[in-house]
Amino acid sequence: MAAKENQLNHLAIIMDGNGRWAKARKQPRFFGHQAGMENVERITLAANHLGIKVLTLYAFSTENWARPKAEVAYLMNLPVRFFDKFMPTLMANQVKVNVMGDLTQLPAKTRQVVERAMADTAANTGLVLNFAFNYGARKEIVGAVQTLARAVQAGRLAPEDIAEQDVGQALMTAKFGPYRNPDLLIRTSGEQRLSNFLLWQLAYAELAFSDKLWPDFDEQDLMEFVTNYQGRHRRFGKIDESDS
Ligand code: IPE
Ligand code: IPE
Ligand code: MG
């Protein structure tokens, strides 16, 4: 029996390797972040054309605050430059922007810009471009636990009734409904770890790793990973029908 092709609805990418990309060119790290930002547009448009519904990009982790002050400042300003430059293209392609993470800790200007990007694109009907920015999965799960604890305290929920669905519903991805969990995770730059990204949501995702540094990862690479994903056999804990 021919394997049914997997539908790729939600693609998540850990965009890693900007610093090494710059270093290889004897340039400062921010040069790599600039190139990485430009690549976000390229991959977003390619994902849109492939019919992907949600593209989640890990752009800044809760651990990235520990980098040198100047680099953090540069990264905090990237959304300002990104939306300044690419908003017309995003609008023209019906891309809907979402930013998930603790926005309250962002510099005022950054927060303002991302909130405006979400508001301006709210009615768009194409790909959802979801940035994980000041995002950490453990922090997200702690937030979900607090939400559930409040519901219990208020008498709206009994502890023994807490189900997986309730946890999923309290996470920042809940708004993506049937597409809340990534089908495929790609990490660039050769590293093979999650770095505190979507720990709950990736439980059954297919994992793929590219040795390319993020600024070099192009549409062709994306196509190859998507094609490879479509040929994989996702079993979700079951056995093949033909084996039963
Ligand atoms: C990914 O590139 C971007 C962010 C984490 C913000 P890096 O900055 O981690 O680049 P490398 O891993 O040092 O090469
Ligand atoms: C993960 O990359 C975070 C982002 C891509 C935003 P890092 O470069 O911060 O991860 P580690 O430190 O190599 O685990
Ligand atoms: Mg890195």
Short mmCIF file of C-alpha atoms and ligand atoms in Angstrom, two decimals:
data_model
loop_
_atom_site.label_atom_id
_atom_site.label_comp_id
_atom_site.label_asym_id
_atom_site.label_seq_id
_atom_site.Cartn_x
_atom_site.Cartn_y
_atom_site.Cartn_z
CA MET A 1 0.00 0.00 0.00
CA ALA A 2 1.40 3.40 -0.96
CA ALA A 3 2.09 5.54 2.09
CA LYS A 4 -0.25 8.47 2.41
CA GLU A 5 1.65 11.75 2.25
CA ASN A 6 1.87 13.63 5.52
CA GLN A 7 0.24 17.02 5.49
CA LEU A 8 2.62 19.67 6.82
CA ASN A 9 0.46 22.20 8.61
CA HIS A 10 2.75 23.51 11.32
CA LEU A 11 6.48 23.89 10.76
CA ALA A 12 8.74 25.04 13.59
CA ILE A 13 12.32 26.16 13.04
CA ILE A 14 15.13 26.81 15.50
CA MET A 15 17.03 29.43 13.51
CA ASP A 16 20.54 28.78 14.74
CA GLY A 17 24.02 29.69 13.48
CA ASN A 18 23.91 33.43 12.82
CA GLY A 19 26.98 34.08 14.96
CA ARG A 20 29.06 31.37 13.29
CA TRP A 21 27.94 32.60 9.88
CA ALA A 22 29.28 36.06 10.71
CA LYS A 23 32.46 34.67 12.25
CA ALA A 24 33.20 32.69 9.09
CA ARG A 25 33.14 36.03 7.27
CA LYS A 26 35.29 37.74 9.92
CA GLN A 27 32.36 39.96 10.80
CA PRO A 28 30.77 40.84 14.15
CA ARG A 29 27.87 38.69 15.35
CA PHE A 30 25.23 41.28 14.54
CA PHE A 31 26.14 40.97 10.86
CA GLY A 32 24.89 37.38 11.08
CA HIS A 33 21.69 38.44 12.83
CA GLN A 34 21.05 40.92 10.04
CA ALA A 35 21.46 38.18 7.41
CA GLY A 36 19.32 35.87 9.53
CA MET A 37 16.56 38.44 9.62
CA GLU A 38 16.57 38.72 5.85
CA ASN A 39 16.34 34.96 5.60
CA VAL A 40 13.18 35.03 7.69
CA GLU A 41 11.41 36.82 4.86
CA ARG A 42 12.70 34.38 2.25
CA ILE A 43 11.64 31.28 4.20
CA THR A 44 8.30 32.82 5.21
CA LEU A 45 7.35 33.40 1.59
CA ALA A 46 8.50 29.92 0.60
CA ALA A 47 6.49 28.36 3.44
CA ASN A 48 3.46 30.37 2.40
CA HIS A 49 3.75 29.07 -1.15
CA LEU A 50 4.00 25.50 0.15
CA GLY A 51 0.62 25.90 1.83
CA ILE A 52 1.98 25.64 5.38
CA LYS A 53 -0.55 27.02 7.84
CA VAL A 54 1.68 27.97 10.79
CA LEU A 55 5.39 28.75 10.73
CA THR A 56 6.88 29.11 14.21
CA LEU A 57 10.36 30.64 14.33
CA TYR A 58 12.51 30.62 17.46
CA ALA A 59 14.00 34.11 17.42
CA PHE A 60 14.95 34.87 21.03
CA SER A 61 14.94 32.52 24.00
CA THR A 62 14.49 33.33 27.67
CA GLU A 63 18.13 32.24 28.02
CA ASN A 64 19.41 34.64 25.35
CA TRP A 65 19.27 37.55 27.83
CA ALA A 66 22.55 36.16 29.16
CA ARG A 67 24.40 37.29 26.00
CA PRO A 68 26.48 40.48 25.94
CA LYS A 69 24.40 43.60 26.43
CA ALA A 70 25.13 45.00 22.98
CA GLU A 71 24.04 41.78 21.25
CA VAL A 72 20.83 41.63 23.28
CA ALA A 73 20.12 45.25 22.38
CA TYR A 74 20.66 44.48 18.70
CA LEU A 75 18.35 41.46 18.87
CA MET A 76 15.69 43.48 20.68
CA ASN A 77 15.75 46.01 17.88
CA LEU A 78 15.47 43.42 15.11
CA PRO A 79 11.65 43.25 15.19
CA VAL A 80 11.56 47.01 14.70
CA ARG A 81 13.71 46.72 11.59
CA PHE A 82 12.04 43.55 10.37
CA PHE A 83 8.52 44.95 10.38
CA ASP A 84 9.68 48.28 9.08
CA LYS A 85 11.21 46.60 6.07
CA PHE A 86 8.92 43.66 5.39
CA MET A 87 5.44 44.71 6.47
CA PRO A 88 4.32 45.60 2.91
CA THR A 89 5.41 42.16 1.66
CA LEU A 90 3.73 40.42 4.58
CA MET A 91 0.49 42.31 3.86
CA ALA A 92 0.68 41.61 0.13
CA ASN A 93 1.00 37.90 0.88
CA GLN A 94 -1.76 37.80 3.50
CA VAL A 95 0.70 36.74 6.20
CA LYS A 96 -0.69 36.96 9.73
CA VAL A 97 1.85 37.76 12.43
CA ASN A 98 1.83 36.36 15.95
CA VAL A 99 4.49 36.80 18.59
CA MET A 100 4.56 34.40 21.53
CA GLY A 101 6.65 34.87 24.62
CA ASP A 102 6.71 37.18 27.59
CA LEU A 103 6.18 40.51 25.85
CA THR A 104 6.00 42.40 29.15
CA GLN A 105 9.79 42.12 29.54
CA LEU A 106 10.57 43.64 26.14
CA PRO A 107 11.77 47.22 25.66
CA ALA A 108 8.73 49.47 25.16
CA LYS A 109 9.52 50.20 21.52
CA THR A 110 9.91 46.50 20.64
CA ARG A 111 6.70 45.59 22.38
CA GLN A 112 4.85 48.38 20.63
CA VAL A 113 6.10 47.27 17.22
CA VAL A 114 5.23 43.60 17.65
CA GLU A 115 1.81 44.41 19.02
CA ARG A 116 1.18 46.67 16.08
CA ALA A 117 2.33 44.03 13.61
CA MET A 118 -0.14 41.57 15.15
CA ALA A 119 -2.95 44.13 15.03
CA ASP A 120 -2.20 45.25 11.47
CA THR A 121 -2.15 41.69 10.12
CA ALA A 122 -4.97 40.31 12.30
CA ALA A 123 -7.41 40.04 9.38
CA ASN A 124 -4.94 38.37 7.00
CA THR A 125 -5.93 34.88 5.91
CA GLY A 126 -2.64 33.31 4.74
CA LEU A 127 0.23 31.76 6.62
CA VAL A 128 0.52 32.48 10.33
CA LEU A 129 4.06 33.69 11.00
CA ASN A 130 4.56 32.96 14.67
CA PHE A 131 7.71 34.33 16.29
CA ALA A 132 8.87 32.83 19.56
CA PHE A 133 10.45 35.90 21.09
CA ASN A 134 11.51 35.99 24.71
CA TYR A 135 10.07 32.50 24.71
CA GLY A 136 11.04 29.56 26.91
CA ALA A 137 9.05 26.35 27.07
CA ARG A 138 9.57 25.86 30.80
CA LYS A 139 8.39 29.38 31.48
CA GLU A 140 5.38 28.74 29.24
CA ILE A 141 4.54 25.54 31.12
CA VAL A 142 4.89 27.30 34.49
CA GLY A 143 2.42 29.90 33.19
CA ALA A 144 0.00 27.16 32.18
CA VAL A 145 0.29 25.51 35.61
CA GLN A 146 -0.49 28.86 37.23
CA THR A 147 -3.55 29.31 34.98
CA LEU A 148 -4.84 25.87 35.96
CA ALA A 149 -4.07 26.45 39.63
CA ARG A 150 -6.15 29.62 39.52
CA ALA A 151 -9.04 27.73 37.94
CA VAL A 152 -8.84 25.13 40.72
CA GLN A 153 -8.66 27.82 43.39
CA ALA A 154 -11.73 29.53 41.92
CA GLY A 155 -13.61 26.25 42.04
CA ARG A 156 -13.95 26.00 38.26
CA LEU A 157 -11.81 22.88 37.92
CA ALA A 158 -11.20 19.81 40.09
CA PRO A 159 -7.55 18.64 40.27
CA GLU A 160 -8.51 15.10 39.23
CA ASP A 161 -10.29 16.49 36.16
CA ILE A 162 -7.20 18.21 34.76
CA ALA A 163 -6.62 16.61 31.37
CA GLU A 164 -3.95 16.91 28.68
CA GLN A 165 -6.38 19.07 26.76
CA ASP A 166 -6.53 21.58 29.63
CA VAL A 167 -2.75 21.90 29.66
CA GLY A 168 -2.66 22.36 25.87
CA GLN A 169 -5.40 24.94 26.17
CA ALA A 170 -3.36 26.96 28.68
CA LEU A 171 -0.28 27.15 26.43
CA MET A 172 0.50 30.01 24.06
CA THR A 173 -0.09 27.82 21.00
CA ALA A 174 -3.74 27.15 21.90
CA LYS A 175 -4.89 29.88 19.51
CA PHE A 176 -3.73 27.81 16.52
CA GLY A 177 -6.48 25.25 17.20
CA PRO A 178 -5.96 22.06 15.19
CA TYR A 179 -2.50 23.29 14.14
CA ARG A 180 -1.22 23.99 17.64
CA ASN A 181 1.43 21.23 17.63
CA PRO A 182 4.27 21.37 15.08
CA ASP A 183 4.36 18.46 12.63
CA LEU A 184 8.00 19.05 11.83
CA LEU A 185 10.85 20.74 13.69
CA ILE A 186 13.96 21.82 11.82
CA ARG A 187 17.07 23.06 13.60
CA THR A 188 19.87 24.58 11.55
CA SER A 189 23.62 24.85 12.28
CA GLY A 190 24.21 21.19 13.12
CA GLU A 191 23.20 21.39 16.79
CA GLN A 192 20.83 18.67 17.88
CA ARG A 193 19.01 19.94 20.95
CA LEU A 194 15.75 21.72 21.74
CA SER A 195 17.16 24.61 23.80
CA ASN A 196 13.90 25.02 25.74
CA PHE A 197 11.66 25.21 22.66
CA LEU A 198 8.05 23.94 22.65
CA LEU A 199 8.69 21.04 25.02
CA TRP A 200 5.04 20.02 25.30
CA GLN A 201 4.00 20.70 21.72
CA LEU A 202 6.86 18.75 20.10
CA ALA A 203 5.93 15.46 21.82
CA TYR A 204 5.13 13.80 18.46
CA ALA A 205 6.83 16.10 15.98
CA GLU A 206 9.22 14.76 13.37
CA LEU A 207 12.71 16.14 14.02
CA ALA A 208 15.15 17.19 11.33
CA PHE A 209 18.57 18.81 11.46
CA SER A 210 20.44 20.81 8.88
CA ASP A 211 24.17 21.45 8.98
CA LYS A 212 23.64 24.76 7.20
CA LEU A 213 23.84 27.95 9.23
CA TRP A 214 20.52 29.81 9.34
CA PRO A 215 21.41 32.65 6.91
CA ASP A 216 22.40 29.98 4.32
CA PHE A 217 19.26 27.87 4.71
CA ASP A 218 17.28 28.63 1.55
CA GLU A 219 14.05 27.69 -0.25
CA GLN A 220 15.73 24.69 -1.84
CA ASP A 221 16.73 23.35 1.58
CA LEU A 222 13.22 23.92 2.86
CA MET A 223 11.79 22.01 -0.10
CA GLU A 224 14.12 19.08 0.59
CA PHE A 225 13.15 18.90 4.27
CA VAL A 226 9.45 19.15 3.46
CA THR A 227 9.68 16.41 0.84
CA ASN A 228 11.58 14.19 3.25
CA TYR A 229 8.93 14.84 5.92
CA GLN A 230 6.13 13.89 3.55
CA GLY A 231 7.71 10.50 3.01
CA ARG A 232 8.12 9.70 6.71
CA HIS A 233 5.84 7.32 8.54
CA ARG A 234 4.27 8.86 11.61
CA ARG A 235 2.97 6.11 13.84
CA PHE A 236 1.90 7.99 16.99
CA GLY A 237 2.53 4.90 19.08
CA LYS A 238 0.39 2.58 16.95
CA ILE A 239 1.53 -0.27 14.69
CA ASP A 240 1.30 -0.45 10.92
CA GLU A 241 -2.09 -1.67 9.74
CA SER A 242 -0.42 -4.23 7.49
CA ASP A 243 1.39 -5.73 10.52
CA SER A 244 -1.76 -6.39 12.57
C1 IPE B 1 20.68 32.14 16.34
O1 IPE B 1 22.02 32.31 16.04
C2 IPE B 1 20.00 33.44 16.70
C3 IPE B 1 19.73 33.59 18.12
C4 IPE B 1 19.89 32.70 19.05
C5 IPE B 1 19.22 34.87 18.54
P1 IPE B 1 23.14 32.37 17.16
O2 IPE B 1 23.31 33.78 17.57
O3 IPE B 1 22.82 31.43 18.27
O4 IPE B 1 24.40 31.87 16.35
P2 IPE B 1 25.52 30.88 16.85
O5 IPE B 1 24.83 29.65 17.37
O6 IPE B 1 26.29 31.58 17.92
O7 IPE B 1 26.34 30.60 15.63
C1 IPE B 2 18.32 28.69 20.45
O1 IPE B 2 19.59 28.97 20.01
C2 IPE B 2 17.50 29.93 20.52
C3 IPE B 2 17.20 30.57 19.25
C4 IPE B 2 17.50 30.11 18.07
C5 IPE B 2 16.51 31.81 19.35
P1 IPE B 2 20.80 29.19 21.00
O2 IPE B 2 22.00 29.43 20.16
O3 IPE B 2 20.45 30.23 22.00
O4 IPE B 2 20.85 27.78 21.75
P2 IPE B 2 22.05 27.06 22.49
O5 IPE B 2 22.63 28.04 23.47
O6 IPE B 2 23.06 26.69 21.44
O7 IPE B 2 21.43 25.87 23.14
MG MG B 3 23.24 29.49 18.63
#
